[in-house]
Amino acid sequence: MSALFEPYALREVTIPNRVWMPPMCQYSAAPEGPDTGAPNDWHFAHYGARAAGGTGLIVVEATGVSPEGRISPWDLGIWNDTQVEAFRRITRFLVSQGTVPAIQLAHAGRKASTDRPWKGGAPVGPDSYGWQPVAPSAIPFADGHPVPTELTVDGIQEVVGQFADAARRALAAGFEIAEIHGAHGYLINEFLSPHSNHRTDEYGGSYENRTRFALQVVDAVRAVWPQDKPLFFRISATDWLEKDGWTADDTVRFAADLKAHGIDLLDVSTGGNASGVHIPVGPGYQVPFAARVKAETSLPVAAVGLITEAEQAEKIVANEEADAVLLGRELLRNPSWARHAARELGGDVHVPDQYHRSV
């Protein structure tokens, strides 16, 4: 059997294959009104198509643990029961197709309150549904971005509680796996990196202090997330800075800490916390970071970053560079990528009865 199409078990959850969909924001929720932050018909059709296409695990896009935690006013949220009920429709369908439903719990920090990418992605103010962002330190992300409000210690603890509450709601919504978003320059990543964290209290300075908030979030979520269900953490393995940033060495060290606190898999990405840096983008450019974590720690990993071809994905898993691959843009282009790859590699994948004539 193809390595890419072997089942993968974590705790008591078995994922049917190693072709996974990473969180990719759709910026398509209502920005105001009773359905603010709730998934709608677009989200149902979007995620449903990838499930019907054979994707083993779908991680629903970055979902705000609070209104202020969204990247944009059009992002999904999971801070109220209306959102929970709307998510249930999606999780039920994913399960019916044999796909494991997962959700990324997120707080955007200083990169919050921005416009949709196809509108330019610039910061938006109260006249466009926006709000004042918060961060570990009062340092804007880039020129043209507002100076965020520095979180107090009480404010930090409030956010920790919001992650735990969001995890409870995610469970009620039918998700089998939760992922904590610690990457791409959003709030947890901002605390981890000395580039964005200039605090002098117990949440800044040393490695132990800068990782404190992330581990408190992990502990709070793990305490309410069932022991039989996996918990993931997404990380930016490097800021791509020559100095004064988060590094691959930090990531390897942190992976051991995360495992000790109950994380079951590290979803390894890079970048997003420093503007204007050079990132050597190319096929599989982030895979070596995942491979290093897998080689130097006992924590399972998933790899992401311009993985587009079936044989490329197969080699990553077969060569034990990662336990699974996450296909982002390629799954936007081709919802049935998994089915096509299975045909090419001789693997087995779920095909809906209604599509059997296409096998």
mmCIF file of C-alpha atoms in Angstrom:
data_model
loop_
_atom_site.group_PDB
_atom_site.id
_atom_site.type_symbol
_atom_site.label_atom_id
_atom_site.label_comp_id
_atom_site.label_asym_id
_atom_site.label_seq_id
_atom_site.Cartn_x
_atom_site.Cartn_y
_atom_site.Cartn_z
ATOM 1 C CA MET A 1 0.000 0.000 0.000
ATOM 2 C CA SER A 2 1.056 3.567 -0.611
ATOM 3 C CA ALA A 3 2.476 5.150 2.562
ATOM 4 C CA LEU A 4 0.378 8.238 1.854
ATOM 5 C CA PHE A 5 -2.812 6.204 2.096
ATOM 6 C CA GLU A 6 -2.057 4.234 5.232
ATOM 7 C CA PRO A 7 -4.351 5.093 8.174
ATOM 8 C CA TYR A 8 -2.837 7.086 11.025
ATOM 9 C CA ALA A 9 -3.922 6.735 14.639
ATOM 10 C CA LEU A 10 -3.474 9.310 17.409
ATOM 11 C CA ARG A 11 -4.979 8.509 20.805
ATOM 12 C CA GLU A 12 -8.368 6.957 19.952
ATOM 13 C CA VAL A 13 -8.845 8.738 16.621
ATOM 14 C CA THR A 14 -7.877 7.028 13.362
ATOM 15 C CA ILE A 15 -7.384 9.232 10.308
ATOM 16 C CA PRO A 16 -7.960 7.237 7.097
ATOM 17 C CA ASN A 17 -4.963 8.605 5.179
ATOM 18 C CA ARG A 18 -2.084 11.102 5.374
ATOM 19 C CA VAL A 19 -3.551 13.650 2.935
ATOM 20 C CA TRP A 20 -4.691 16.496 5.154
ATOM 21 C CA MET A 21 -6.118 19.935 4.561
ATOM 22 C CA PRO A 22 -4.547 22.777 6.553
ATOM 23 C CA PRO A 23 -6.507 25.736 7.890
ATOM 24 C CA MET A 24 -7.043 28.337 5.157
ATOM 25 C CA CYS A 25 -9.191 31.353 5.985
ATOM 26 C CA GLN A 26 -12.116 31.988 3.666
ATOM 27 C CA TYR A 27 -13.001 35.456 5.011
ATOM 28 C CA SER A 28 -16.636 34.696 4.270
ATOM 29 C CA ALA A 29 -18.522 34.877 7.578
ATOM 30 C CA ALA A 30 -20.919 37.681 8.500
ATOM 31 C CA PRO A 31 -19.018 40.589 10.150
ATOM 32 C CA GLU A 32 -21.993 41.673 12.255
ATOM 33 C CA GLY A 33 -25.459 40.561 13.356
ATOM 34 C CA PRO A 34 -26.686 37.356 15.008
ATOM 35 C CA ASP A 35 -24.640 35.142 12.673
ATOM 36 C CA THR A 36 -21.331 36.967 13.192
ATOM 37 C CA GLY A 37 -18.465 34.507 12.863
ATOM 38 C CA ALA A 38 -20.713 31.544 12.085
ATOM 39 C CA PRO A 39 -20.005 29.240 9.121
ATOM 40 C CA ASN A 40 -22.538 29.460 6.310
ATOM 41 C CA ASP A 41 -23.367 27.795 2.987
ATOM 42 C CA TRP A 42 -19.992 28.761 1.515
ATOM 43 C CA HIS A 43 -18.100 26.993 4.301
ATOM 44 C CA PHE A 44 -20.336 23.915 4.054
ATOM 45 C CA ALA A 45 -19.773 23.605 0.306
ATOM 46 C CA HIS A 46 -16.041 24.382 0.582
ATOM 47 C CA TYR A 47 -15.212 21.829 3.263
ATOM 48 C CA GLY A 48 -17.761 19.309 2.047
ATOM 49 C CA ALA A 49 -16.183 19.171 -1.407
ATOM 50 C CA ARG A 50 -12.763 18.322 0.020
ATOM 51 C CA ALA A 51 -14.255 15.626 2.233
ATOM 52 C CA ALA A 52 -16.075 14.077 -0.717
ATOM 53 C CA GLY A 53 -12.743 14.253 -2.558
ATOM 54 C CA GLY A 54 -11.104 11.841 -0.118
ATOM 55 C CA THR A 55 -9.149 14.170 2.183
ATOM 56 C CA GLY A 56 -8.394 12.250 5.380
ATOM 57 C CA LEU A 57 -8.337 15.172 7.813
ATOM 58 C CA ILE A 58 -9.709 18.674 7.350
ATOM 59 C CA VAL A 59 -8.571 21.404 9.715
ATOM 60 C CA VAL A 60 -11.161 24.166 9.590
ATOM 61 C CA GLU A 61 -9.622 27.594 9.164
ATOM 62 C CA ALA A 62 -8.302 29.830 11.962
ATOM 63 C CA THR A 63 -11.337 30.333 14.171
ATOM 64 C CA GLY A 64 -11.339 33.195 16.644
ATOM 65 C CA VAL A 65 -11.632 32.332 20.326
ATOM 66 C CA SER A 66 -13.084 35.822 20.793
ATOM 67 C CA PRO A 67 -14.371 38.592 18.503
ATOM 68 C CA GLU A 68 -11.044 40.412 18.937
ATOM 69 C CA GLY A 69 -9.144 37.222 18.130
ATOM 70 C CA ARG A 70 -10.228 37.111 14.495
ATOM 71 C CA ILE A 71 -7.813 38.074 11.737
ATOM 72 C CA SER A 72 -10.586 39.955 9.981
ATOM 73 C CA PRO A 73 -14.196 40.861 10.747
ATOM 74 C CA TRP A 74 -15.172 38.219 8.158
ATOM 75 C CA ASP A 75 -13.443 35.336 9.957
ATOM 76 C CA LEU A 76 -15.063 32.407 11.705
ATOM 77 C CA GLY A 77 -15.404 32.389 15.480
ATOM 78 C CA ILE A 78 -16.357 29.940 18.182
ATOM 79 C CA TRP A 79 -17.237 32.114 21.152
ATOM 80 C CA ASN A 80 -21.013 31.490 21.188
ATOM 81 C CA ASP A 81 -23.561 28.718 20.781
ATOM 82 C CA THR A 82 -24.951 30.018 17.476
ATOM 83 C CA GLN A 83 -21.554 29.327 15.938
ATOM 84 C CA VAL A 84 -21.454 25.875 17.529
ATOM 85 C CA GLU A 85 -24.776 24.896 15.973
ATOM 86 C CA ALA A 86 -23.655 26.121 12.540
ATOM 87 C CA PHE A 87 -20.428 24.106 12.773
ATOM 88 C CA ARG A 88 -22.363 20.913 13.589
ATOM 89 C CA ARG A 89 -23.789 20.836 10.072
ATOM 90 C CA ILE A 90 -20.251 20.788 8.654
ATOM 91 C CA THR A 91 -18.769 18.252 11.063
ATOM 92 C CA ARG A 92 -21.680 15.848 10.504
ATOM 93 C CA PHE A 93 -21.092 15.893 6.756
ATOM 94 C CA LEU A 94 -17.331 15.469 7.056
ATOM 95 C CA VAL A 95 -17.799 12.440 9.292
ATOM 96 C CA SER A 96 -20.334 10.986 6.853
ATOM 97 C CA GLN A 97 -17.600 11.021 4.185
ATOM 98 C CA GLY A 98 -15.040 9.318 6.405
ATOM 99 C CA THR A 99 -13.087 12.543 6.988
ATOM 100 C CA VAL A 100 -11.905 13.488 10.480
ATOM 101 C CA PRO A 101 -13.027 17.056 11.340
ATOM 102 C CA ALA A 102 -10.515 19.291 13.106
ATOM 103 C CA ILE A 103 -10.552 22.989 13.981
ATOM 104 C CA GLN A 104 -7.811 25.544 14.514
ATOM 105 C CA LEU A 105 -8.374 27.711 17.589
ATOM 106 C CA ALA A 106 -6.777 31.095 17.087
ATOM 107 C CA HIS A 107 -6.132 34.605 18.329
ATOM 108 C CA ALA A 108 -4.660 36.999 15.791
ATOM 109 C CA GLY A 109 -3.036 39.381 18.272
ATOM 110 C CA ARG A 110 -1.454 42.425 16.627
ATOM 111 C CA LYS A 111 -2.359 41.142 13.142
ATOM 112 C CA ALA A 112 -6.104 41.290 13.893
ATOM 113 C CA SER A 113 -8.702 43.645 12.430
ATOM 114 C CA THR A 114 -7.592 43.567 8.798
ATOM 115 C CA ASP A 115 -9.502 43.555 5.536
ATOM 116 C CA ARG A 116 -10.010 40.561 3.278
ATOM 117 C CA PRO A 117 -6.927 39.722 1.163
ATOM 118 C CA TRP A 118 -8.699 40.397 -2.124
ATOM 119 C CA LYS A 119 -9.492 43.868 -0.763
ATOM 120 C CA GLY A 120 -5.834 44.482 0.051
ATOM 121 C CA GLY A 121 -5.667 43.095 3.593
ATOM 122 C CA ALA A 122 -4.922 46.461 5.213
ATOM 123 C CA PRO A 123 -5.946 47.200 8.816
ATOM 124 C CA VAL A 124 -9.574 48.312 9.226
ATOM 125 C CA GLY A 125 -11.068 50.560 11.870
ATOM 126 C CA PRO A 126 -14.438 50.788 13.628
ATOM 127 C CA ASP A 127 -16.075 52.250 10.520
ATOM 128 C CA SER A 128 -15.379 48.925 8.746
ATOM 129 C CA TYR A 129 -16.231 46.534 11.606
ATOM 130 C CA GLY A 130 -12.693 46.776 13.030
ATOM 131 C CA TRP A 131 -11.294 46.990 16.574
ATOM 132 C CA GLN A 132 -8.110 47.732 18.516
ATOM 133 C CA PRO A 133 -5.652 44.792 18.368
ATOM 134 C CA VAL A 134 -3.769 43.460 21.393
ATOM 135 C CA ALA A 135 -0.283 41.967 21.645
ATOM 136 C CA PRO A 136 2.452 40.984 24.103
ATOM 137 C CA SER A 137 4.143 44.337 23.442
ATOM 138 C CA ALA A 138 3.038 47.640 21.935
ATOM 139 C CA ILE A 139 4.879 47.022 18.672
ATOM 140 C CA PRO A 140 3.034 47.198 15.329
ATOM 141 C CA PHE A 141 3.464 44.353 12.860
ATOM 142 C CA ALA A 142 4.543 46.618 10.016
ATOM 143 C CA ASP A 143 4.328 50.174 8.697
ATOM 144 C CA GLY A 144 0.691 51.162 8.339
ATOM 145 C CA HIS A 145 -0.444 48.823 11.096
ATOM 146 C CA PRO A 146 -1.760 50.246 14.370
ATOM 147 C CA VAL A 147 0.210 50.100 17.603
ATOM 148 C CA PRO A 148 -1.462 47.243 19.510
ATOM 149 C CA THR A 149 -2.469 47.472 23.149
ATOM 150 C CA GLU A 150 -0.034 45.589 25.377
ATOM 151 C CA LEU A 151 -1.854 42.855 27.258
ATOM 152 C CA THR A 152 -1.851 42.991 31.042
ATOM 153 C CA VAL A 153 -1.257 39.805 33.017
ATOM 154 C CA ASP A 154 -5.005 39.708 33.734
ATOM 155 C CA GLY A 155 -5.644 40.152 30.026
ATOM 156 C CA ILE A 156 -3.341 37.260 29.224
ATOM 157 C CA GLN A 157 -5.227 35.008 31.627
ATOM 158 C CA GLU A 158 -8.512 36.075 30.074
ATOM 159 C CA VAL A 159 -7.245 34.932 26.653
ATOM 160 C CA VAL A 160 -6.109 31.605 28.152
ATOM 161 C CA GLY A 161 -9.665 31.127 29.411
ATOM 162 C CA GLN A 162 -11.063 32.013 25.987
ATOM 163 C CA PHE A 163 -9.022 29.224 24.392
ATOM 164 C CA ALA A 164 -10.392 26.742 26.929
ATOM 165 C CA ASP A 165 -13.974 27.917 26.355
ATOM 166 C CA ALA A 166 -13.465 27.663 22.594
ATOM 167 C CA ALA A 167 -12.204 24.091 22.979
ATOM 168 C CA ARG A 168 -15.344 23.150 24.936
ATOM 169 C CA ARG A 169 -17.483 24.581 22.157
ATOM 170 C CA ALA A 170 -15.401 22.836 19.485
ATOM 171 C CA LEU A 171 -16.113 19.531 21.194
ATOM 172 C CA ALA A 172 -19.823 20.323 21.315
ATOM 173 C CA ALA A 173 -19.675 21.210 17.617
ATOM 174 C CA GLY A 174 -18.478 17.711 16.745
ATOM 175 C CA PHE A 175 -14.768 18.221 16.124
ATOM 176 C CA GLU A 176 -12.503 15.241 16.773
ATOM 177 C CA ILE A 177 -9.212 17.154 16.841
ATOM 178 C CA ALA A 178 -8.350 20.671 17.999
ATOM 179 C CA GLU A 179 -5.298 22.601 16.842
ATOM 180 C CA ILE A 180 -3.847 25.567 18.733
ATOM 181 C CA HIS A 181 -2.568 28.252 16.373
ATOM 182 C CA GLY A 182 0.930 29.226 17.459
ATOM 183 C CA ALA A 183 2.235 30.278 14.044
ATOM 184 C CA HIS A 184 2.291 32.998 11.379
ATOM 185 C CA GLY A 185 2.807 35.994 13.636
ATOM 186 C CA TYR A 186 -0.460 35.687 15.527
ATOM 187 C CA LEU A 187 -0.761 36.113 19.278
ATOM 188 C CA ILE A 188 0.925 32.947 20.569
ATOM 189 C CA ASN A 189 3.719 33.281 17.996
ATOM 190 C CA GLU A 190 4.126 36.925 19.053
ATOM 191 C CA PHE A 191 4.783 35.819 22.628
ATOM 192 C CA LEU A 192 7.240 33.108 21.543
ATOM 193 C CA SER A 193 9.478 35.344 19.455
ATOM 194 C CA PRO A 194 11.868 37.967 20.890
ATOM 195 C CA HIS A 195 11.231 39.933 17.700
ATOM 196 C CA SER A 196 7.697 40.778 18.848
ATOM 197 C CA ASN A 197 7.904 40.150 22.604
ATOM 198 C CA HIS A 198 9.783 42.880 24.476
ATOM 199 C CA ARG A 199 8.145 42.282 27.846
ATOM 200 C CA THR A 200 10.149 42.419 31.069
ATOM 201 C CA ASP A 201 7.725 40.463 33.277
ATOM 202 C CA GLU A 202 7.211 36.703 33.589
ATOM 203 C CA TYR A 203 5.949 36.542 29.980
ATOM 204 C CA GLY A 204 9.021 38.050 28.327
ATOM 205 C CA GLY A 205 12.782 37.845 28.105
ATOM 206 C CA SER A 206 13.989 34.275 28.611
ATOM 207 C CA TYR A 207 12.910 31.265 26.557
ATOM 208 C CA GLU A 208 10.994 29.960 29.569
ATOM 209 C CA ASN A 209 9.119 33.244 29.969
ATOM 210 C CA ARG A 210 8.326 33.653 26.270
ATOM 211 C CA THR A 211 6.906 30.123 26.057
ATOM 212 C CA ARG A 212 4.874 30.495 29.262
ATOM 213 C CA PHE A 213 1.699 31.830 27.602
ATOM 214 C CA ALA A 214 1.709 29.139 24.908
ATOM 215 C CA LEU A 215 2.067 26.360 27.464
ATOM 216 C CA GLN A 216 -0.655 27.871 29.651
ATOM 217 C CA VAL A 217 -2.977 27.819 26.629
ATOM 218 C CA VAL A 218 -2.015 24.209 25.892
ATOM 219 C CA ASP A 219 -2.637 23.199 29.499
ATOM 220 C CA ALA A 220 -6.005 24.979 29.596
ATOM 221 C CA VAL A 221 -7.175 23.373 26.360
ATOM 222 C CA ARG A 222 -5.832 19.925 27.227
ATOM 223 C CA ALA A 223 -7.685 20.105 30.560
ATOM 224 C CA VAL A 224 -11.051 20.372 28.779
ATOM 225 C CA TRP A 225 -10.237 18.396 25.619
ATOM 226 C CA PRO A 226 -11.012 14.678 26.080
ATOM 227 C CA GLN A 227 -8.075 12.380 26.723
ATOM 228 C CA ASP A 228 -9.121 10.135 23.849
ATOM 229 C CA LYS A 229 -8.935 12.980 21.318
ATOM 230 C CA PRO A 230 -5.720 14.422 19.832
ATOM 231 C CA LEU A 231 -4.513 17.986 20.294
ATOM 232 C CA PHE A 232 -2.292 19.621 17.662
ATOM 233 C CA PHE A 233 -0.129 22.743 17.779
ATOM 234 C CA ARG A 234 0.796 24.778 14.710
ATOM 235 C CA ILE A 235 4.145 26.493 14.841
ATOM 236 C CA SER A 236 6.257 28.767 12.667
ATOM 237 C CA ALA A 237 9.565 26.915 12.931
ATOM 238 C CA THR A 238 11.517 30.078 12.121
ATOM 239 C CA ASP A 239 10.901 33.811 11.768
ATOM 240 C CA TRP A 240 13.440 33.781 8.905
ATOM 241 C CA LEU A 241 15.427 36.448 10.751
ATOM 242 C CA GLU A 242 19.212 36.433 11.048
ATOM 243 C CA LYS A 243 19.057 37.473 14.699
ATOM 244 C CA ASP A 244 16.611 38.248 17.506
ATOM 245 C CA GLY A 245 13.928 35.917 16.215
ATOM 246 C CA TRP A 246 12.439 32.489 16.854
ATOM 247 C CA THR A 247 14.661 29.781 15.368
ATOM 248 C CA ALA A 248 14.590 26.150 14.286
ATOM 249 C CA ASP A 249 16.631 25.315 17.387
ATOM 250 C CA ASP A 250 13.906 26.911 19.520
ATOM 251 C CA THR A 251 11.293 24.844 17.702
ATOM 252 C CA VAL A 252 13.050 21.551 18.421
ATOM 253 C CA ARG A 253 13.406 22.512 22.077
ATOM 254 C CA PHE A 254 9.795 23.632 22.276
ATOM 255 C CA ALA A 255 8.521 20.446 20.623
ATOM 256 C CA ALA A 256 9.699 18.470 23.648
ATOM 257 C CA ASP A 257 7.912 20.906 25.971
ATOM 258 C CA LEU A 258 4.711 20.655 23.953
ATOM 259 C CA LYS A 259 4.765 16.856 24.064
ATOM 260 C CA ALA A 260 5.220 16.943 27.833
ATOM 261 C CA HIS A 261 2.140 19.169 28.079
ATOM 262 C CA GLY A 262 -0.097 16.846 26.035
ATOM 263 C CA ILE A 263 0.357 17.919 22.404
ATOM 264 C CA ASP A 264 0.098 14.943 20.047
ATOM 265 C CA LEU A 265 1.362 16.402 16.761
ATOM 266 C CA LEU A 266 3.256 19.490 15.610
ATOM 267 C CA ASP A 267 1.957 21.133 12.437
ATOM 268 C CA VAL A 268 5.161 22.738 11.111
ATOM 269 C CA SER A 269 5.001 25.936 9.065
ATOM 270 C CA THR A 270 7.294 28.996 9.028
ATOM 271 C CA GLY A 271 7.300 32.794 8.940
ATOM 272 C CA GLY A 272 4.599 35.400 9.312
ATOM 273 C CA ASN A 273 5.884 37.224 12.386
ATOM 274 C CA ALA A 274 8.330 39.628 10.739
ATOM 275 C CA SER A 275 7.490 41.765 7.734
ATOM 276 C CA GLY A 276 9.863 42.219 4.825
ATOM 277 C CA VAL A 277 11.922 39.059 5.360
ATOM 278 C CA HIS A 278 13.207 36.892 2.524
ATOM 279 C CA ILE A 279 11.635 33.432 2.492
ATOM 280 C CA PRO A 280 13.121 30.919 0.010
ATOM 281 C CA VAL A 281 9.773 29.677 -1.264
ATOM 282 C CA GLY A 282 9.925 26.572 -3.424
ATOM 283 C CA PRO A 283 8.525 23.035 -3.607
ATOM 284 C CA GLY A 284 8.541 21.511 -0.128
ATOM 285 C CA TYR A 285 10.553 24.426 1.282
ATOM 286 C CA GLN A 286 9.250 23.926 4.832
ATOM 287 C CA VAL A 287 9.542 20.137 4.919
ATOM 288 C CA PRO A 288 13.120 20.134 6.331
ATOM 289 C CA PHE A 289 11.883 21.895 9.466
ATOM 290 C CA ALA A 290 9.277 19.196 10.049
ATOM 291 C CA ALA A 291 11.820 16.492 9.266
ATOM 292 C CA ARG A 292 14.237 17.898 11.849
ATOM 293 C CA VAL A 293 11.590 17.910 14.584
ATOM 294 C CA LYS A 294 10.659 14.324 13.708
ATOM 295 C CA ALA A 295 14.302 13.212 13.682
ATOM 296 C CA GLU A 296 15.322 14.934 16.918
ATOM 297 C CA THR A 297 12.200 14.486 19.056
ATOM 298 C CA SER A 298 9.507 11.880 19.615
ATOM 299 C CA LEU A 299 6.686 14.252 18.624
ATOM 300 C CA PRO A 300 4.809 13.363 15.416
ATOM 301 C CA VAL A 301 4.777 16.069 12.736
ATOM 302 C CA ALA A 302 2.865 17.176 9.664
ATOM 303 C CA ALA A 303 4.606 18.989 6.818
ATOM 304 C CA VAL A 304 3.245 21.828 4.713
ATOM 305 C CA GLY A 305 4.490 24.193 2.025
ATOM 306 C CA LEU A 306 4.140 23.838 -1.753
ATOM 307 C CA ILE A 307 3.461 20.127 -1.660
ATOM 308 C CA THR A 308 1.606 19.635 -4.932
ATOM 309 C CA GLU A 309 2.466 16.293 -6.564
ATOM 310 C CA ALA A 310 1.419 12.818 -5.484
ATOM 311 C CA GLU A 311 4.917 11.338 -5.755
ATOM 312 C CA GLN A 312 6.359 14.281 -3.812
ATOM 313 C CA ALA A 313 3.870 13.749 -0.984
ATOM 314 C CA GLU A 314 4.450 9.986 -1.024
ATOM 315 C CA LYS A 315 8.207 10.395 -0.612
ATOM 316 C CA ILE A 316 7.816 12.777 2.338
ATOM 317 C CA VAL A 317 5.770 10.222 4.242
ATOM 318 C CA ALA A 318 7.614 7.109 3.019
ATOM 319 C CA ASN A 319 11.005 8.643 3.886
ATOM 320 C CA GLU A 320 9.692 9.499 7.370
ATOM 321 C CA GLU A 321 10.265 13.212 6.961
ATOM 322 C CA ALA A 322 6.742 13.701 8.281
ATOM 323 C CA ASP A 323 3.811 11.598 9.421
ATOM 324 C CA ALA A 324 1.374 13.413 7.131
ATOM 325 C CA VAL A 325 1.283 16.182 4.537
ATOM 326 C CA LEU A 326 -0.953 19.232 4.484
ATOM 327 C CA LEU A 327 -1.946 20.501 1.058
ATOM 328 C CA GLY A 328 -3.237 24.069 1.019
ATOM 329 C CA ARG A 329 -3.402 25.826 -2.317
ATOM 330 C CA GLU A 330 -3.407 22.526 -4.184
ATOM 331 C CA LEU A 331 -6.628 21.497 -2.438
ATOM 332 C CA LEU A 332 -8.129 24.868 -3.343
ATOM 333 C CA ARG A 333 -7.352 24.063 -6.965
ATOM 334 C CA ASN A 334 -8.430 20.440 -6.819
ATOM 335 C CA PRO A 335 -10.874 19.282 -4.117
ATOM 336 C CA SER A 336 -10.403 15.666 -5.254
ATOM 337 C CA TRP A 337 -6.599 15.672 -5.068
ATOM 338 C CA ALA A 338 -6.602 12.695 -2.682
ATOM 339 C CA ARG A 339 -8.670 10.563 -5.032
ATOM 340 C CA HIS A 340 -6.433 11.385 -8.001
ATOM 341 C CA ALA A 341 -3.285 10.703 -5.949
ATOM 342 C CA ALA A 342 -4.676 7.360 -4.780
ATOM 343 C CA ARG A 343 -5.248 6.331 -8.369
ATOM 344 C CA GLU A 344 -1.685 7.335 -9.278
ATOM 345 C CA LEU A 345 -0.046 5.648 -6.277
ATOM 346 C CA GLY A 346 -2.243 2.570 -6.006
ATOM 347 C CA GLY A 347 -3.775 3.616 -2.704
ATOM 348 C CA ASP A 348 -7.297 3.224 -1.378
ATOM 349 C CA VAL A 349 -9.453 6.247 -0.610
ATOM 350 C CA HIS A 350 -13.108 6.802 0.210
ATOM 351 C CA VAL A 351 -15.259 7.568 -2.820
ATOM 352 C CA PRO A 352 -18.899 8.589 -2.314
ATOM 353 C CA ASP A 353 -21.383 6.156 -3.823
ATOM 354 C CA GLN A 354 -22.699 8.976 -5.966
ATOM 355 C CA TYR A 355 -19.246 9.344 -7.593
ATOM 356 C CA HIS A 356 -18.486 5.636 -8.043
ATOM 357 C CA ARG A 357 -18.810 5.822 -11.796
ATOM 358 C CA SER A 358 -15.727 8.075 -11.793
ATOM 359 C CA VAL A 359 -13.446 5.485 -10.165
#
